[in-house]
Amino acid sequence: MPGTRKVAVVTGAAQGFGRTISVGLAQAGIDVVAVDLAEAKETVAEVERAGAHGASLVADVSDPASTNVLARLLSDEFGRCDILVNNAGIYPNVPFDEVDFELWRRVHSINLDSQFLMVKAVLPLMKQGHWGRIINITSNSIGMVIPGLAHYMASKAGVIGFTPGLANDVAEYGITVNAVGPTASKTPGGLTNIEQEHIEALAQSQAIKRAGTADDIVGTVLFLASESSAWVTGQTIMADGGLIRL
Ligand SMILES: NC(=O)c1ccc[n+]([C@@H]2O[C@H](COP(=O)([O-])OP(=O)(O)OC[C@H]3O[C@@H](n4cnc5c(N)ncnc54)[C@H](O)[C@@H]3O)[C@@H](O)[C@H]2O)c1
């Protein structure tokens, strides 16, 4: 018997954007399944401190086997899934000459294939509930001049294409699908992959001239996860301090 509280799956939830999004959802009264390669203990603790139920699933989102594992956990423990935030991603900065096919495939597999696999895991329950919110994390880098990211930008452009395509196919079930594009930000991954100086320099090209942090996309994700966003689907919103604009 499904509970009455909404349930969200957040991938890459052990740190960075995934963690702040999980806590934001919990503060909005939503239970969270935190999926990550690492056990998301601190995220689950923060989710529970916010008064929601948290569960950690250690899984590789690019592994097709994770689809069944997640689907089983959701139906056995929660009986529902209302929100999916496809956030897990990697962004190794590597000059194109050094990008071999293995790295190209790994980046696509974690950044794009995983979104397909996670959607497959949650869709049956979302359809049953006649309501759903799928939020895919992309990147504003596809509109910028940053060397060493061709493999990454190709995968994130795939996310921007997948989003309206999927939105067309699931609208009849009351499910919306949107993408959010952050800018270079001071998350643990950001601080490892991008020079801090570069993050600060980039901020000077934004309308809002400060570096992004892990908290900066939470509000946009919460809006897209809410009832209020029902008329918005297939869109990509750059939540990036006003760097890339229509
Ligand atoms: N921080 C930035 O500057 C920035 C800018 C634009 C877009 N993004 C996007 O935001 C998302 C999150 O980035 P972040 O900065 O928080 O990264 P991060 O490296 O700080 O955290 C990413 C999390 O994803 C997990 N993860 C990685 N591969 C996984 C896999 N195969 N299966 C399950 N979990 C996996 C990691 O263990 C980690 O906990 C990514 O999709 C990234 O591309 C980040």
PDB file of C-alpha atoms and ligand atoms in Angstrom:
ATOM      1  CA  MET A   1       0.000   0.000   0.000  1.00  0.00           C
ATOM      2  CA  PRO A   2       1.738   3.272  -1.073  1.00  0.00           C
ATOM      3  CA  GLY A   3       2.239   5.914   1.607  1.00  0.00           C
ATOM      4  CA  THR A   4       0.782   9.400   1.313  1.00  0.00           C
ATOM      5  CA  ARG A   5       4.114  11.236   1.330  1.00  0.00           C
ATOM      6  CA  LYS A   6       5.839  11.950  -1.964  1.00  0.00           C
ATOM      7  CA  VAL A   7       9.029  10.022  -2.740  1.00  0.00           C
ATOM      8  CA  ALA A   8      11.990  11.348  -4.732  1.00  0.00           C
ATOM      9  CA  VAL A   9      15.009   9.555  -6.163  1.00  0.00           C
ATOM     10  CA  VAL A  10      18.144  11.699  -6.372  1.00  0.00           C
ATOM     11  CA  THR A  11      21.232  10.274  -8.099  1.00  0.00           C
ATOM     12  CA  GLY A  12      24.760  11.329  -7.201  1.00  0.00           C
ATOM     13  CA  ALA A  13      23.331  12.262  -3.813  1.00  0.00           C
ATOM     14  CA  ALA A  14      26.357  11.635  -1.581  1.00  0.00           C
ATOM     15  CA  GLN A  15      27.806  15.127  -2.127  1.00  0.00           C
ATOM     16  CA  GLY A  16      27.569  18.350  -4.135  1.00  0.00           C
ATOM     17  CA  PHE A  17      24.353  19.306  -5.892  1.00  0.00           C
ATOM     18  CA  GLY A  18      22.845  15.869  -5.232  1.00  0.00           C
ATOM     19  CA  ARG A  19      23.149  16.342  -1.497  1.00  0.00           C
ATOM     20  CA  THR A  20      21.758  19.891  -1.377  1.00  0.00           C
ATOM     21  CA  ILE A  21      18.867  18.892  -3.670  1.00  0.00           C
ATOM     22  CA  SER A  22      18.080  15.899  -1.423  1.00  0.00           C
ATOM     23  CA  VAL A  23      17.990  18.097   1.675  1.00  0.00           C
ATOM     24  CA  GLY A  24      15.868  20.723  -0.108  1.00  0.00           C
ATOM     25  CA  LEU A  25      13.341  18.069  -1.104  1.00  0.00           C
ATOM     26  CA  ALA A  26      13.281  16.721   2.464  1.00  0.00           C
ATOM     27  CA  GLN A  27      12.650  20.235   3.816  1.00  0.00           C
ATOM     28  CA  ALA A  28       9.677  20.366   1.436  1.00  0.00           C
ATOM     29  CA  GLY A  29       8.287  17.214   3.109  1.00  0.00           C
ATOM     30  CA  ILE A  30       9.428  14.705   0.482  1.00  0.00           C
ATOM     31  CA  ASP A  31      11.085  11.362   1.295  1.00  0.00           C
ATOM     32  CA  VAL A  32      14.368  10.759  -0.529  1.00  0.00           C
ATOM     33  CA  VAL A  33      16.152   7.733  -1.948  1.00  0.00           C
ATOM     34  CA  ALA A  34      19.780   8.830  -2.305  1.00  0.00           C
ATOM     35  CA  VAL A  35      21.535   6.842  -5.048  1.00  0.00           C
ATOM     36  CA  ASP A  36      25.313   7.022  -5.330  1.00  0.00           C
ATOM     37  CA  LEU A  37      28.453   4.938  -5.867  1.00  0.00           C
ATOM     38  CA  ALA A  38      29.292   5.868  -2.277  1.00  0.00           C
ATOM     39  CA  GLU A  39      26.988   5.305   0.666  1.00  0.00           C
ATOM     40  CA  ALA A  40      25.152   8.625   1.113  1.00  0.00           C
ATOM     41  CA  LYS A  41      25.178   8.451   4.932  1.00  0.00           C
ATOM     42  CA  GLU A  42      25.498  12.182   5.579  1.00  0.00           C
ATOM     43  CA  THR A  43      22.808  13.003   3.043  1.00  0.00           C
ATOM     44  CA  VAL A  44      20.404  10.513   4.625  1.00  0.00           C
ATOM     45  CA  ALA A  45      21.184  11.917   8.095  1.00  0.00           C
ATOM     46  CA  GLU A  46      20.421  15.469   6.871  1.00  0.00           C
ATOM     47  CA  VAL A  47      17.231  14.302   5.146  1.00  0.00           C
ATOM     48  CA  GLU A  48      16.070  12.695   8.406  1.00  0.00           C
ATOM     49  CA  ARG A  49      17.021  15.781  10.431  1.00  0.00           C
ATOM     50  CA  ALA A  50      14.699  17.707   8.081  1.00  0.00           C
ATOM     51  CA  GLY A  51      11.883  15.343   9.140  1.00  0.00           C
ATOM     52  CA  ALA A  52      11.677  13.165   6.007  1.00  0.00           C
ATOM     53  CA  HIS A  53      12.459   9.498   5.492  1.00  0.00           C
ATOM     54  CA  GLY A  54      15.809   8.867   3.789  1.00  0.00           C
ATOM     55  CA  ALA A  55      17.219   5.718   2.213  1.00  0.00           C
ATOM     56  CA  SER A  56      20.607   5.170   0.652  1.00  0.00           C
ATOM     57  CA  LEU A  57      21.115   2.944  -2.378  1.00  0.00           C
ATOM     58  CA  VAL A  58      24.720   2.216  -3.315  1.00  0.00           C
ATOM     59  CA  ALA A  59      24.611   1.713  -7.085  1.00  0.00           C
ATOM     60  CA  ASP A  60      26.356   2.635 -10.302  1.00  0.00           C
ATOM     61  CA  VAL A  61      23.706   4.535 -12.259  1.00  0.00           C
ATOM     62  CA  SER A  62      25.403   3.633 -15.550  1.00  0.00           C
ATOM     63  CA  ASP A  63      24.983  -0.101 -14.903  1.00  0.00           C
ATOM     64  CA  PRO A  64      21.768  -1.509 -16.427  1.00  0.00           C
ATOM     65  CA  ALA A  65      21.477  -3.841 -13.392  1.00  0.00           C
ATOM     66  CA  SER A  66      20.830  -0.739 -11.232  1.00  0.00           C
ATOM     67  CA  THR A  67      17.500  -0.227 -12.991  1.00  0.00           C
ATOM     68  CA  ASN A  68      16.006  -3.380 -11.469  1.00  0.00           C
ATOM     69  CA  VAL A  69      17.629  -2.847  -8.088  1.00  0.00           C
ATOM     70  CA  LEU A  70      16.151   0.666  -7.815  1.00  0.00           C
ATOM     71  CA  ALA A  71      12.737  -0.396  -9.149  1.00  0.00           C
ATOM     72  CA  ARG A  72      12.589  -3.214  -6.563  1.00  0.00           C
ATOM     73  CA  LEU A  73      13.616  -0.958  -3.666  1.00  0.00           C
ATOM     74  CA  LEU A  74      10.986   1.620  -4.624  1.00  0.00           C
ATOM     75  CA  SER A  75       8.161  -0.871  -4.935  1.00  0.00           C
ATOM     76  CA  ASP A  76       9.125  -2.916  -1.817  1.00  0.00           C
ATOM     77  CA  GLU A  77       9.896   0.000   0.540  1.00  0.00           C
ATOM     78  CA  PHE A  78       7.823   2.907  -0.737  1.00  0.00           C
ATOM     79  CA  GLY A  79       5.226   1.634  -3.211  1.00  0.00           C
ATOM     80  CA  ARG A  80       5.545   4.869  -5.181  1.00  0.00           C
ATOM     81  CA  CYS A  81       7.918   7.276  -6.903  1.00  0.00           C
ATOM     82  CA  ASP A  82       6.918  10.855  -7.669  1.00  0.00           C
ATOM     83  CA  ILE A  83      10.151  12.671  -8.478  1.00  0.00           C
ATOM     84  CA  LEU A  84      13.421  11.686 -10.167  1.00  0.00           C
ATOM     85  CA  VAL A  85      16.426  14.006 -10.156  1.00  0.00           C
ATOM     86  CA  ASN A  86      18.988  12.631 -12.610  1.00  0.00           C
ATOM     87  CA  ASN A  87      21.986  14.453 -11.159  1.00  0.00           C
ATOM     88  CA  ALA A  88      24.918  11.980 -11.106  1.00  0.00           C
ATOM     89  CA  GLY A  89      27.606  12.999 -13.535  1.00  0.00           C
ATOM     90  CA  ILE A  90      31.336  13.266 -14.097  1.00  0.00           C
ATOM     91  CA  TYR A  91      33.236  16.046 -15.832  1.00  0.00           C
ATOM     92  CA  PRO A  92      36.914  15.177 -16.281  1.00  0.00           C
ATOM     93  CA  ASN A  93      38.677  18.034 -18.052  1.00  0.00           C
ATOM     94  CA  VAL A  94      40.859  16.321 -20.692  1.00  0.00           C
ATOM     95  CA  PRO A  95      42.270  17.788 -23.952  1.00  0.00           C
ATOM     96  CA  PHE A  96      40.577  16.174 -26.931  1.00  0.00           C
ATOM     97  CA  ASP A  97      43.841  14.563 -28.165  1.00  0.00           C
ATOM     98  CA  GLU A  98      43.958  12.575 -24.933  1.00  0.00           C
ATOM     99  CA  VAL A  99      40.309  11.512 -24.931  1.00  0.00           C
ATOM    100  CA  ASP A 100      40.192   7.861 -25.988  1.00  0.00           C
ATOM    101  CA  PHE A 101      37.037   5.962 -26.830  1.00  0.00           C
ATOM    102  CA  GLU A 102      36.926   4.389 -23.363  1.00  0.00           C
ATOM    103  CA  LEU A 103      36.741   7.800 -21.646  1.00  0.00           C
ATOM    104  CA  TRP A 104      34.245   9.077 -24.238  1.00  0.00           C
ATOM    105  CA  ARG A 105      32.000   6.065 -23.555  1.00  0.00           C
ATOM    106  CA  ARG A 106      32.397   6.317 -19.755  1.00  0.00           C
ATOM    107  CA  VAL A 107      31.333   9.968 -19.747  1.00  0.00           C
ATOM    108  CA  HIS A 108      28.327   9.242 -21.973  1.00  0.00           C
ATOM    109  CA  SER A 109      27.432   6.205 -19.955  1.00  0.00           C
ATOM    110  CA  ILE A 110      27.429   8.027 -16.584  1.00  0.00           C
ATOM    111  CA  ASN A 111      26.031  11.364 -17.807  1.00  0.00           C
ATOM    112  CA  LEU A 112      23.461  10.244 -20.368  1.00  0.00           C
ATOM    113  CA  ASP A 113      22.825   6.455 -20.430  1.00  0.00           C
ATOM    114  CA  SER A 114      22.219   6.619 -16.671  1.00  0.00           C
ATOM    115  CA  GLN A 115      19.333   9.053 -17.184  1.00  0.00           C
ATOM    116  CA  PHE A 116      17.664   6.567 -19.547  1.00  0.00           C
ATOM    117  CA  LEU A 117      18.223   3.712 -17.067  1.00  0.00           C
ATOM    118  CA  MET A 118      16.906   5.630 -14.042  1.00  0.00           C
ATOM    119  CA  VAL A 119      13.810   6.776 -15.960  1.00  0.00           C
ATOM    120  CA  LYS A 120      13.130   3.141 -16.876  1.00  0.00           C
ATOM    121  CA  ALA A 121      13.379   2.248 -13.168  1.00  0.00           C
ATOM    122  CA  VAL A 122      10.877   4.841 -11.923  1.00  0.00           C
ATOM    123  CA  LEU A 123       8.422   5.161 -14.814  1.00  0.00           C
ATOM    124  CA  PRO A 124       6.110   2.223 -13.976  1.00  0.00           C
ATOM    125  CA  LEU A 125       5.455   3.646 -10.474  1.00  0.00           C
ATOM    126  CA  MET A 126       5.093   7.229 -11.752  1.00  0.00           C
ATOM    127  CA  LYS A 127       2.550   6.063 -14.326  1.00  0.00           C
ATOM    128  CA  GLN A 128       0.648   4.209 -11.608  1.00  0.00           C
ATOM    129  CA  GLY A 129       0.492   7.432  -9.580  1.00  0.00           C
ATOM    130  CA  HIS A 130      -0.625   9.496 -12.637  1.00  0.00           C
ATOM    131  CA  TRP A 131       1.835  12.195 -11.564  1.00  0.00           C
ATOM    132  CA  GLY A 132       5.568  12.675 -11.885  1.00  0.00           C
ATOM    133  CA  ARG A 133       8.424  15.128 -12.133  1.00  0.00           C
ATOM    134  CA  ILE A 134      11.669  14.190 -13.895  1.00  0.00           C
ATOM    135  CA  ILE A 135      14.503  16.696 -13.626  1.00  0.00           C
ATOM    136  CA  ASN A 136      17.685  16.060 -15.595  1.00  0.00           C
ATOM    137  CA  ILE A 137      20.837  17.926 -14.664  1.00  0.00           C
ATOM    138  CA  THR A 138      22.733  19.222 -17.689  1.00  0.00           C
ATOM    139  CA  SER A 139      25.301  22.058 -17.798  1.00  0.00           C
ATOM    140  CA  ASN A 140      25.599  25.595 -19.116  1.00  0.00           C
ATOM    141  CA  SER A 141      29.069  24.636 -20.437  1.00  0.00           C
ATOM    142  CA  ILE A 142      27.521  23.662 -23.771  1.00  0.00           C
ATOM    143  CA  GLY A 143      27.169  27.412 -24.451  1.00  0.00           C
ATOM    144  CA  MET A 144      30.675  28.392 -23.401  1.00  0.00           C
ATOM    145  CA  VAL A 145      34.254  28.305 -24.638  1.00  0.00           C
ATOM    146  CA  ILE A 146      36.014  25.904 -22.266  1.00  0.00           C
ATOM    147  CA  PRO A 147      38.767  23.653 -23.667  1.00  0.00           C
ATOM    148  CA  GLY A 148      38.973  19.972 -22.680  1.00  0.00           C
ATOM    149  CA  LEU A 149      35.245  19.305 -22.357  1.00  0.00           C
ATOM    150  CA  ALA A 150      34.144  18.031 -25.824  1.00  0.00           C
ATOM    151  CA  HIS A 151      33.225  14.581 -24.410  1.00  0.00           C
ATOM    152  CA  TYR A 152      31.331  16.176 -21.496  1.00  0.00           C
ATOM    153  CA  MET A 153      29.540  18.795 -23.606  1.00  0.00           C
ATOM    154  CA  ALA A 154      28.392  16.105 -26.053  1.00  0.00           C
ATOM    155  CA  SER A 155      26.893  14.074 -23.189  1.00  0.00           C
ATOM    156  CA  LYS A 156      25.156  17.108 -21.642  1.00  0.00           C
ATOM    157  CA  ALA A 157      23.792  18.168 -25.057  1.00  0.00           C
ATOM    158  CA  GLY A 158      22.333  14.652 -25.162  1.00  0.00           C
ATOM    159  CA  VAL A 159      20.546  15.411 -21.884  1.00  0.00           C
ATOM    160  CA  ILE A 160      19.093  18.590 -23.418  1.00  0.00           C
ATOM    161  CA  GLY A 161      17.789  16.544 -26.371  1.00  0.00           C
ATOM    162  CA  PHE A 162      16.487  13.677 -24.242  1.00  0.00           C
ATOM    163  CA  THR A 163      14.452  16.039 -22.038  1.00  0.00           C
ATOM    164  CA  PRO A 164      11.828  17.358 -24.526  1.00  0.00           C
ATOM    165  CA  GLY A 165      11.758  13.995 -26.322  1.00  0.00           C
ATOM    166  CA  LEU A 166      10.805  12.167 -23.125  1.00  0.00           C
ATOM    167  CA  ALA A 167       8.430  14.987 -22.137  1.00  0.00           C
ATOM    168  CA  ASN A 168       6.404  14.258 -25.292  1.00  0.00           C
ATOM    169  CA  ASP A 169       6.086  10.573 -24.453  1.00  0.00           C
ATOM    170  CA  VAL A 170       5.063  10.823 -20.786  1.00  0.00           C
ATOM    171  CA  ALA A 171       2.821  13.917 -20.716  1.00  0.00           C
ATOM    172  CA  GLU A 172      -0.322  11.785 -20.939  1.00  0.00           C
ATOM    173  CA  TYR A 173       0.563  10.246 -17.542  1.00  0.00           C
ATOM    174  CA  GLY A 174       0.757  13.608 -15.773  1.00  0.00           C
ATOM    175  CA  ILE A 175       4.565  13.505 -15.840  1.00  0.00           C
ATOM    176  CA  THR A 176       6.716  16.519 -16.730  1.00  0.00           C
ATOM    177  CA  VAL A 177      10.374  16.381 -17.755  1.00  0.00           C
ATOM    178  CA  ASN A 178      12.728  19.351 -17.540  1.00  0.00           C
ATOM    179  CA  ALA A 179      16.466  19.989 -17.394  1.00  0.00           C
ATOM    180  CA  VAL A 180      18.490  22.339 -15.195  1.00  0.00           C
ATOM    181  CA  GLY A 181      21.899  23.652 -16.262  1.00  0.00           C
ATOM    182  CA  PRO A 182      24.195  24.862 -13.492  1.00  0.00           C
ATOM    183  CA  THR A 183      27.359  26.832 -14.073  1.00  0.00           C
ATOM    184  CA  ALA A 184      30.888  25.974 -12.866  1.00  0.00           C
ATOM    185  CA  SER A 185      30.329  25.809  -9.118  1.00  0.00           C
ATOM    186  CA  LYS A 186      32.147  25.168  -5.883  1.00  0.00           C
ATOM    187  CA  THR A 187      30.921  21.615  -5.275  1.00  0.00           C
ATOM    188  CA  PRO A 188      33.460  18.908  -4.343  1.00  0.00           C
ATOM    189  CA  GLY A 189      33.490  17.776  -7.997  1.00  0.00           C
ATOM    190  CA  GLY A 190      33.698  21.339  -9.278  1.00  0.00           C
ATOM    191  CA  LEU A 191      36.638  22.144  -7.044  1.00  0.00           C
ATOM    192  CA  THR A 192      38.439  18.983  -8.211  1.00  0.00           C
ATOM    193  CA  ASN A 193      37.819  19.332 -11.949  1.00  0.00           C
ATOM    194  CA  ILE A 194      37.852  23.079 -12.479  1.00  0.00           C
ATOM    195  CA  GLU A 195      40.531  25.535 -11.358  1.00  0.00           C
ATOM    196  CA  GLN A 196      39.093  27.691  -8.554  1.00  0.00           C
ATOM    197  CA  GLU A 197      40.493  30.749 -10.370  1.00  0.00           C
ATOM    198  CA  HIS A 198      38.547  29.744 -13.460  1.00  0.00           C
ATOM    199  CA  ILE A 199      35.301  29.488 -11.451  1.00  0.00           C
ATOM    200  CA  GLU A 200      35.932  32.979 -10.034  1.00  0.00           C
ATOM    201  CA  ALA A 201      36.866  34.408 -13.468  1.00  0.00           C
ATOM    202  CA  LEU A 202      33.747  32.929 -15.066  1.00  0.00           C
ATOM    203  CA  ALA A 203      31.618  34.603 -12.430  1.00  0.00           C
ATOM    204  CA  GLN A 204      32.690  37.975 -13.819  1.00  0.00           C
ATOM    205  CA  SER A 205      30.839  37.147 -17.095  1.00  0.00           C
ATOM    206  CA  GLN A 206      27.622  36.347 -15.227  1.00  0.00           C
ATOM    207  CA  ALA A 207      24.922  38.935 -14.509  1.00  0.00           C
ATOM    208  CA  ILE A 208      25.297  37.935 -10.843  1.00  0.00           C
ATOM    209  CA  LYS A 209      29.023  38.249 -10.222  1.00  0.00           C
ATOM    210  CA  ARG A 210      29.793  35.549  -7.694  1.00  0.00           C
ATOM    211  CA  ALA A 211      30.822  31.925  -8.019  1.00  0.00           C
ATOM    212  CA  GLY A 212      28.098  29.276  -7.902  1.00  0.00           C
ATOM    213  CA  THR A 213      27.771  26.977  -4.893  1.00  0.00           C
ATOM    214  CA  ALA A 214      26.062  23.650  -4.236  1.00  0.00           C
ATOM    215  CA  ASP A 215      22.992  25.542  -2.945  1.00  0.00           C
ATOM    216  CA  ASP A 216      22.402  27.576  -6.074  1.00  0.00           C
ATOM    217  CA  ILE A 217      20.254  25.198  -8.146  1.00  0.00           C
ATOM    218  CA  VAL A 218      18.100  23.834  -5.328  1.00  0.00           C
ATOM    219  CA  GLY A 219      15.297  26.416  -5.710  1.00  0.00           C
ATOM    220  CA  THR A 220      14.966  25.777  -9.447  1.00  0.00           C
ATOM    221  CA  VAL A 221      14.857  22.010  -8.889  1.00  0.00           C
ATOM    222  CA  LEU A 222      12.264  22.409  -6.108  1.00  0.00           C
ATOM    223  CA  PHE A 223      10.040  24.493  -8.382  1.00  0.00           C
ATOM    224  CA  LEU A 224      10.267  21.883 -11.164  1.00  0.00           C
ATOM    225  CA  ALA A 225       9.531  19.133  -8.605  1.00  0.00           C
ATOM    226  CA  SER A 226       6.437  20.925  -7.340  1.00  0.00           C
ATOM    227  CA  GLU A 227       2.779  21.080  -8.269  1.00  0.00           C
ATOM    228  CA  SER A 228       3.321  24.700  -9.376  1.00  0.00           C
ATOM    229  CA  SER A 229       5.420  23.685 -12.402  1.00  0.00           C
ATOM    230  CA  ALA A 230       2.645  21.564 -13.977  1.00  0.00           C
ATOM    231  CA  TRP A 231       2.533  23.680 -17.163  1.00  0.00           C
ATOM    232  CA  VAL A 232       6.311  23.595 -17.731  1.00  0.00           C
ATOM    233  CA  THR A 233       7.712  20.598 -19.586  1.00  0.00           C
ATOM    234  CA  GLY A 234      10.473  19.794 -22.056  1.00  0.00           C
ATOM    235  CA  GLN A 235      12.413  22.898 -20.998  1.00  0.00           C
ATOM    236  CA  THR A 236      16.022  23.513 -20.075  1.00  0.00           C
ATOM    237  CA  ILE A 237      16.516  26.220 -17.466  1.00  0.00           C
ATOM    238  CA  MET A 238      20.013  27.557 -17.007  1.00  0.00           C
ATOM    239  CA  ALA A 239      20.329  28.237 -13.270  1.00  0.00           C
ATOM    240  CA  ASP A 240      23.695  29.897 -13.685  1.00  0.00           C
ATOM    241  CA  GLY A 241      23.696  33.452 -12.372  1.00  0.00           C
ATOM    242  CA  GLY A 242      22.723  34.776 -15.801  1.00  0.00           C
ATOM    243  CA  LEU A 243      25.628  33.522 -17.925  1.00  0.00           C
ATOM    244  CA  ILE A 244      23.859  31.701 -20.771  1.00  0.00           C
ATOM    245  CA  ARG A 245      20.573  33.309 -21.860  1.00  0.00           C
ATOM    246  CA  LEU A 246      17.940  32.844 -24.516  1.00  0.00           C
TER     247      LEU A 246
HETATM  248  N1  LIG B   1      29.816  21.630 -10.134  1.00  0.00           N
HETATM  249  C1  LIG B   1      29.839  22.135 -11.360  1.00  0.00           C
HETATM  250  O1  LIG B   1      30.661  23.001 -11.657  1.00  0.00           O
HETATM  251  C2  LIG B   1      28.806  21.707 -12.364  1.00  0.00           C
HETATM  252  C3  LIG B   1      28.476  22.586 -13.426  1.00  0.00           C
HETATM  253  C4  LIG B   1      27.518  22.196 -14.355  1.00  0.00           C
HETATM  254  C5  LIG B   1      26.898  20.952 -14.226  1.00  0.00           C
HETATM  255  N2  LIG B   1      27.240  20.126 -13.185  1.00  0.00           N
HETATM  256  C6  LIG B   1      26.546  18.821 -13.098  1.00  0.00           C
HETATM  257  O2  LIG B   1      25.948  18.689 -11.834  1.00  0.00           O
HETATM  258  C7  LIG B   1      25.916  17.296 -11.478  1.00  0.00           C
HETATM  259  C8  LIG B   1      26.486  17.113 -10.085  1.00  0.00           C
HETATM  260  O3  LIG B   1      27.772  17.693 -10.052  1.00  0.00           O
HETATM  261  P1  LIG B   1      28.557  17.981  -8.707  1.00  0.00           P
HETATM  262  O4  LIG B   1      29.393  19.159  -8.984  1.00  0.00           O
HETATM  263  O5  LIG B   1      27.651  17.978  -7.543  1.00  0.00           O
HETATM  264  O6  LIG B   1      29.522  16.693  -8.690  1.00  0.00           O
HETATM  265  P2  LIG B   1      30.276  15.959  -7.490  1.00  0.00           P
HETATM  266  O7  LIG B   1      31.426  15.254  -8.143  1.00  0.00           O
HETATM  267  O8  LIG B   1      30.557  16.876  -6.371  1.00  0.00           O
HETATM  268  O9  LIG B   1      29.199  14.870  -7.028  1.00  0.00           O
HETATM  269  C9  LIG B   1      28.766  13.886  -7.949  1.00  0.00           C
HETATM  270  C10 LIG B   1      28.257  12.673  -7.193  1.00  0.00           C
HETATM  271  O10 LIG B   1      27.850  11.725  -8.208  1.00  0.00           O
HETATM  272  C11 LIG B   1      28.312  10.439  -7.811  1.00  0.00           C
HETATM  273  N3  LIG B   1      28.496   9.593  -8.984  1.00  0.00           N
HETATM  274  C12 LIG B   1      29.434   9.730  -9.968  1.00  0.00           C
HETATM  275  N4  LIG B   1      29.338   8.708 -10.826  1.00  0.00           N
HETATM  276  C13 LIG B   1      28.332   7.919 -10.396  1.00  0.00           C
HETATM  277  C14 LIG B   1      27.769   6.701 -10.861  1.00  0.00           C
HETATM  278  N5  LIG B   1      28.249   6.089 -11.954  1.00  0.00           N
HETATM  279  N6  LIG B   1      26.749   6.149 -10.169  1.00  0.00           N
HETATM  280  C15 LIG B   1      26.272   6.751  -9.056  1.00  0.00           C
HETATM  281  N7  LIG B   1      26.767   7.896  -8.561  1.00  0.00           N
HETATM  282  C16 LIG B   1      27.797   8.474  -9.225  1.00  0.00           C
HETATM  283  C17 LIG B   1      29.633  10.710  -7.081  1.00  0.00           C
HETATM  284  O11 LIG B   1      29.972   9.601  -6.239  1.00  0.00           O
HETATM  285  C18 LIG B   1      29.313  11.994  -6.320  1.00  0.00           C
HETATM  286  O12 LIG B   1      28.778  11.719  -5.040  1.00  0.00           O
HETATM  287  C19 LIG B   1      26.684  16.548 -12.570  1.00  0.00           C
HETATM  288  O13 LIG B   1      25.776  16.000 -13.493  1.00  0.00           O
HETATM  289  C20 LIG B   1      27.509  17.656 -13.222  1.00  0.00           C
HETATM  290  O14 LIG B   1      27.813  17.373 -14.569  1.00  0.00           O
HETATM  291  C21 LIG B   1      28.165  20.470 -12.268  1.00  0.00           C
END
